[in-house]
PDB file of C-alpha atoms in Angstrom:
ATOM      1  CA  MET A   1       0.172  -0.036  -0.420  1.00  0.00           C
ATOM      2  CA  ASN A   2       1.291   3.691  -0.950  1.00  0.00           C
ATOM      3  CA  ALA A   3       0.006   6.535   0.883  1.00  0.00           C
ATOM      4  CA  SER A   4      -1.060   8.938  -2.398  1.00  0.00           C
ATOM      5  CA  SER A   5      -2.246  12.526  -0.380  1.00  0.00           C
ATOM      6  CA  PRO A   6      -0.269  15.618  -1.386  1.00  0.00           C
ATOM      7  CA  ASN A   7       0.880  15.497   2.006  1.00  0.00           C
ATOM      8  CA  SER A   8       2.488  11.864   1.653  1.00  0.00           C
ATOM      9  CA  SER A   9       5.501  11.246  -0.416  1.00  0.00           C
ATOM     10  CA  GLN A  10       8.077   8.611  -1.332  1.00  0.00           C
ATOM     11  CA  PRO A  11      10.882   7.872   1.119  1.00  0.00           C
ATOM     12  CA  ALA A  12      14.167   9.583  -0.185  1.00  0.00           C
ATOM     13  CA  LYS A  13      17.439   7.830  -0.441  1.00  0.00           C
ATOM     14  CA  PRO A  14      19.817   8.137   2.263  1.00  0.00           C
ATOM     15  CA  SER A  15      22.133  10.738   1.835  1.00  0.00           C
ATOM     16  CA  LYS A  16      24.474  10.362   4.915  1.00  0.00           C
ATOM     17  CA  PRO A  17      25.858   7.520   6.907  1.00  0.00           C
ATOM     18  CA  SER A  18      23.842   8.035   9.938  1.00  0.00           C
ATOM     19  CA  GLN A  19      20.464   7.789   7.589  1.00  0.00           C
ATOM     20  CA  THR A  20      21.895   4.771   6.023  1.00  0.00           C
ATOM     21  CA  ILE A  21      22.491   2.854   8.965  1.00  0.00           C
ATOM     22  CA  GLY A  22      18.675   4.025   9.748  1.00  0.00           C
ATOM     23  CA  VAL A  23      17.603   2.705   6.728  1.00  0.00           C
ATOM     24  CA  LEU A  24      19.614  -0.860   7.680  1.00  0.00           C
ATOM     25  CA  ALA A  25      17.724  -0.460  11.017  1.00  0.00           C
ATOM     26  CA  GLU A  26      14.588  -0.353   9.779  1.00  0.00           C
ATOM     27  CA  ASP A  27      14.871  -3.349   7.044  1.00  0.00           C
ATOM     28  CA  LEU A  28      16.181  -5.389   9.588  1.00  0.00           C
ATOM     29  CA  VAL A  29      13.148  -4.671  11.947  1.00  0.00           C
ATOM     30  CA  ALA A  30      10.800  -5.139   9.043  1.00  0.00           C
ATOM     31  CA  ASN A  31      12.570  -8.251   7.967  1.00  0.00           C
ATOM     32  CA  TRP A  32      12.314  -9.787  11.707  1.00  0.00           C
ATOM     33  CA  LEU A  33       8.560  -8.369  12.163  1.00  0.00           C
ATOM     34  CA  ILE A  34       7.648 -10.827   8.587  1.00  0.00           C
ATOM     35  CA  GLY A  35       9.195 -13.012  10.385  1.00  0.00           C
ATOM     36  CA  GLN A  36       7.261 -13.047  13.604  1.00  0.00           C
ATOM     37  CA  GLY A  37       4.362 -13.593  11.256  1.00  0.00           C
ATOM     38  CA  TRP A  38       3.470  -9.395  10.984  1.00  0.00           C
ATOM     39  CA  GLU A  39       2.942  -7.567   7.574  1.00  0.00           C
ATOM     40  CA  VAL A  40       4.741  -5.041   7.112  1.00  0.00           C
ATOM     41  CA  LEU A  41       2.466  -2.281   5.191  1.00  0.00           C
ATOM     42  CA  GLN A  42       4.605   0.925   4.895  1.00  0.00           C
ATOM     43  CA  ARG A  43       8.212   1.594   5.105  1.00  0.00           C
ATOM     44  CA  ARG A  44       9.358   5.458   5.626  1.00  0.00           C
ATOM     45  CA  TRP A  45       5.821   6.985   5.498  1.00  0.00           C
ATOM     46  CA  HIS A  46       6.145  10.385   5.195  1.00  0.00           C
ATOM     47  CA  CYS A  47       3.394  13.214   5.557  1.00  0.00           C
ATOM     48  CA  ARG A  48       3.415  17.031   6.738  1.00  0.00           C
ATOM     49  CA  TRP A  49       3.963  15.670  10.366  1.00  0.00           C
ATOM     50  CA  GLY A  50       7.052  13.937   9.888  1.00  0.00           C
ATOM     51  CA  GLU A  51       7.825  10.091   9.231  1.00  0.00           C
ATOM     52  CA  LEU A  52       6.860   6.992  10.547  1.00  0.00           C
ATOM     53  CA  ASP A  53       9.085   4.447   9.948  1.00  0.00           C
ATOM     54  CA  LEU A  54       7.135   1.332  10.388  1.00  0.00           C
ATOM     55  CA  VAL A  55       3.509   0.341   9.922  1.00  0.00           C
ATOM     56  CA  ALA A  56       2.534  -3.014  10.379  1.00  0.00           C
ATOM     57  CA  ARG A  57      -0.291  -5.709  10.426  1.00  0.00           C
ATOM     58  CA  GLY A  58      -0.352  -8.222  13.227  1.00  0.00           C
ATOM     59  CA  PHE A  59      -2.257 -10.585  15.213  1.00  0.00           C
ATOM     60  CA  VAL A  60      -2.101 -10.745  18.975  1.00  0.00           C
ATOM     61  CA  SER A  61      -4.272 -12.892  21.608  1.00  0.00           C
ATOM     62  CA  ALA A  62      -5.466 -11.771  25.281  1.00  0.00           C
ATOM     63  CA  SER A  63      -4.479 -14.999  26.371  1.00  0.00           C
ATOM     64  CA  LYS A  64      -3.228 -17.912  25.626  1.00  0.00           C
ATOM     65  CA  ASP A  65      -6.854 -19.907  24.623  1.00  0.00           C
ATOM     66  CA  ALA A  66      -8.057 -16.581  23.281  1.00  0.00           C
ATOM     67  CA  THR A  67      -8.818 -15.919  19.470  1.00  0.00           C
ATOM     68  CA  PRO A  68      -6.030 -13.896  18.100  1.00  0.00           C
ATOM     69  CA  GLN A  69      -6.746 -10.417  17.248  1.00  0.00           C
ATOM     70  CA  PRO A  70      -5.713  -8.148  14.482  1.00  0.00           C
ATOM     71  CA  ILE A  71      -3.323  -5.184  15.335  1.00  0.00           C
ATOM     72  CA  LEU A  72      -2.091  -2.110  13.669  1.00  0.00           C
ATOM     73  CA  ALA A  73       1.274  -1.299  15.007  1.00  0.00           C
ATOM     74  CA  PHE A  74       3.098   2.047  14.192  1.00  0.00           C
ATOM     75  CA  ILE A  75       7.030   1.254  14.921  1.00  0.00           C
ATOM     76  CA  GLU A  76       9.532   3.804  15.887  1.00  0.00           C
ATOM     77  CA  VAL A  77      13.176   2.409  14.582  1.00  0.00           C
ATOM     78  CA  LYS A  78      16.391   4.132  16.390  1.00  0.00           C
ATOM     79  CA  ALA A  79      19.917   3.064  15.739  1.00  0.00           C
ATOM     80  CA  ARG A  80      22.544   3.207  18.109  1.00  0.00           C
ATOM     81  CA  SER A  81      26.014   2.361  18.825  1.00  0.00           C
ATOM     82  CA  ARG A  82      27.479   0.682  21.788  1.00  0.00           C
ATOM     83  CA  GLY A  83      28.436   3.099  24.150  1.00  0.00           C
ATOM     84  CA  ASN A  84      26.521   5.981  22.966  1.00  0.00           C
ATOM     85  CA  TRP A  85      25.227   8.448  25.471  1.00  0.00           C
ATOM     86  CA  ASP A  86      21.715   7.618  24.451  1.00  0.00           C
ATOM     87  CA  ALA A  87      22.162   3.644  24.377  1.00  0.00           C
ATOM     88  CA  ASP A  88      18.445   3.030  24.509  1.00  0.00           C
ATOM     89  CA  GLY A  89      17.576   5.636  22.099  1.00  0.00           C
ATOM     90  CA  LEU A  90      14.715   6.350  24.085  1.00  0.00           C
ATOM     91  CA  LEU A  91      15.791   9.913  24.789  1.00  0.00           C
ATOM     92  CA  ALA A  92      15.110  10.700  21.126  1.00  0.00           C
ATOM     93  CA  ILE A  93      11.601   9.953  21.703  1.00  0.00           C
ATOM     94  CA  THR A  94      10.515  12.940  23.409  1.00  0.00           C
ATOM     95  CA  PRO A  95       6.882  14.180  23.596  1.00  0.00           C
ATOM     96  CA  LYS A  96       6.854  16.420  21.120  1.00  0.00           C
ATOM     97  CA  LYS A  97       8.623  13.271  18.729  1.00  0.00           C
ATOM     98  CA  GLN A  98       5.359  11.406  19.988  1.00  0.00           C
ATOM     99  CA  ALA A  99       2.842  14.194  19.383  1.00  0.00           C
ATOM    100  CA  LYS A 100       4.464  14.033  15.457  1.00  0.00           C
ATOM    101  CA  LEU A 101       4.268  10.601  15.480  1.00  0.00           C
ATOM    102  CA  TRP A 102       0.684  10.753  16.734  1.00  0.00           C
ATOM    103  CA  GLN A 103      -0.848  12.816  14.061  1.00  0.00           C
ATOM    104  CA  ALA A 104       1.005  11.258  11.548  1.00  0.00           C
ATOM    105  CA  ALA A 105      -0.554   7.951  12.424  1.00  0.00           C
ATOM    106  CA  GLN A 106      -4.165   9.655  12.258  1.00  0.00           C
ATOM    107  CA  LEU A 107      -3.291  11.148   8.706  1.00  0.00           C
ATOM    108  CA  PHE A 108      -2.283   7.525   7.585  1.00  0.00           C
ATOM    109  CA  LEU A 109      -5.727   6.205   9.483  1.00  0.00           C
ATOM    110  CA  ALA A 110      -7.739   9.171   7.508  1.00  0.00           C
ATOM    111  CA  GLU A 111      -5.579   7.772   4.053  1.00  0.00           C
ATOM    112  CA  GLN A 112      -6.322   4.026   4.836  1.00  0.00           C
ATOM    113  CA  THR A 113      -9.753   4.455   6.200  1.00  0.00           C
ATOM    114  CA  GLU A 114      -9.575  -0.047   6.098  1.00  0.00           C
ATOM    115  CA  LEU A 115      -7.155  -0.011   9.107  1.00  0.00           C
ATOM    116  CA  ALA A 116      -8.934   2.676  10.820  1.00  0.00           C
ATOM    117  CA  GLU A 117     -10.995   0.447  13.144  1.00  0.00           C
ATOM    118  CA  LEU A 118      -8.235  -2.041  13.838  1.00  0.00           C
ATOM    119  CA  PRO A 119      -6.814  -1.401  17.641  1.00  0.00           C
ATOM    120  CA  CYS A 120      -3.318   0.822  17.001  1.00  0.00           C
ATOM    121  CA  ARG A 121      -0.268   0.780  19.301  1.00  0.00           C
ATOM    122  CA  PHE A 122       2.970   2.249  19.020  1.00  0.00           C
ATOM    123  CA  ASP A 123       5.986   0.133  19.434  1.00  0.00           C
ATOM    124  CA  VAL A 124      10.118   1.075  19.371  1.00  0.00           C
ATOM    125  CA  ALA A 125      12.248  -0.823  18.483  1.00  0.00           C
ATOM    126  CA  LEU A 126      15.864  -0.282  19.040  1.00  0.00           C
ATOM    127  CA  VAL A 127      18.905  -1.775  16.764  1.00  0.00           C
ATOM    128  CA  SER A 128      22.117  -1.473  18.596  1.00  0.00           C
ATOM    129  CA  TYR A 129      25.511  -2.296  16.864  1.00  0.00           C
ATOM    130  CA  GLY A 130      29.052  -2.380  17.721  1.00  0.00           C
ATOM    131  CA  ARG A 131      31.912  -0.616  15.813  1.00  0.00           C
ATOM    132  CA  SER A 132      31.805  -1.556  12.121  1.00  0.00           C
ATOM    133  CA  PRO A 133      30.604   1.605  10.499  1.00  0.00           C
ATOM    134  CA  VAL A 134      27.325  -0.031   8.427  1.00  0.00           C
ATOM    135  CA  PRO A 135      25.352  -3.235   9.994  1.00  0.00           C
ATOM    136  CA  PHE A 136      24.462  -5.437   7.214  1.00  0.00           C
ATOM    137  CA  PRO A 137      21.426  -7.235   8.034  1.00  0.00           C
ATOM    138  CA  SER A 138      22.254 -10.084   5.822  1.00  0.00           C
ATOM    139  CA  GLU A 139      25.313 -10.665   7.604  1.00  0.00           C
ATOM    140  CA  LEU A 140      23.795 -10.775  11.204  1.00  0.00           C
ATOM    141  CA  SER A 141      21.700 -12.417  13.500  1.00  0.00           C
ATOM    142  CA  PRO A 142      20.737 -10.799  16.116  1.00  0.00           C
ATOM    143  CA  PRO A 143      19.206 -11.690  19.477  1.00  0.00           C
ATOM    144  CA  LEU A 144      16.015 -10.171  20.679  1.00  0.00           C
ATOM    145  CA  LYS A 145      14.964  -8.919  24.194  1.00  0.00           C
ATOM    146  CA  TYR A 146      11.806  -7.913  24.572  1.00  0.00           C
ATOM    147  CA  ARG A 147      11.011  -5.343  27.083  1.00  0.00           C
ATOM    148  CA  GLN A 148       7.416  -3.838  27.767  1.00  0.00           C
ATOM    149  CA  HIS A 149       7.441   0.241  27.549  1.00  0.00           C
ATOM    150  CA  GLN A 150       4.508   3.120  27.456  1.00  0.00           C
ATOM    151  CA  PHE A 151       4.740   4.842  24.329  1.00  0.00           C
ATOM    152  CA  LEU A 152       0.848   7.094  24.169  1.00  0.00           C
ATOM    153  CA  ASN A 153      -1.176   4.205  23.764  1.00  0.00           C
ATOM    154  CA  SER A 154       1.232   0.970  22.915  1.00  0.00           C
ATOM    155  CA  SER A 155       1.484  -2.460  25.037  1.00  0.00           C
ATOM    156  CA  MET A 156       4.462  -3.356  23.619  1.00  0.00           C
ATOM    157  CA  SER A 157       7.931  -2.041  22.266  1.00  0.00           C
ATOM    158  CA  LEU A 158      10.719  -4.130  21.085  1.00  0.00           C
ATOM    159  CA  PHE A 159      14.302  -4.055  21.633  1.00  0.00           C
ATOM    160  CA  LEU A 160      16.608  -5.424  19.236  1.00  0.00           C
ATOM    161  CA  HIS A 161      20.285  -5.643  19.852  1.00  0.00           C
ATOM    162  CA  LEU A 162      22.922  -6.436  17.341  1.00  0.00           C
ATOM    163  CA  SER A 163      25.996  -7.988  17.887  1.00  0.00           C
ATOM    164  CA  ASN A 164      28.948  -8.021  15.310  1.00  0.00           C
TER     165      ASN A 164
END
């Protein structure tokens, strides 16, 4: 699905090494989500409020015996080198950033009316990498570590840690 409003645009190609790392981190998280059974609907969706790194649809159960229900996740991806002063990447998700993500998500749902009735959550994915200047997702097999974190109306956030 591609957003087609005048407010949205196709993602730009990265021009800086940090942007390249960010795109690779987003690709890594998207591939991980797909491996977990999620459908990635959008990558780097732009509007006047900013960018949604990933938008994905999955299924969650309230309990082991419950029927899985569809859910939409807006995923903010942060890539940080080990030893970075903001090693968790959470300091970058300020209340102002959260408000922009919320507004972007509202615009996304206004355009994608078939998704508007799904319950939504905001997740954060942290990709931490070592000294290598650029992590190559195809060469890495990251251990996953889940950690609960409230971000607006989120019920879960995931943190990926890469080693090389």
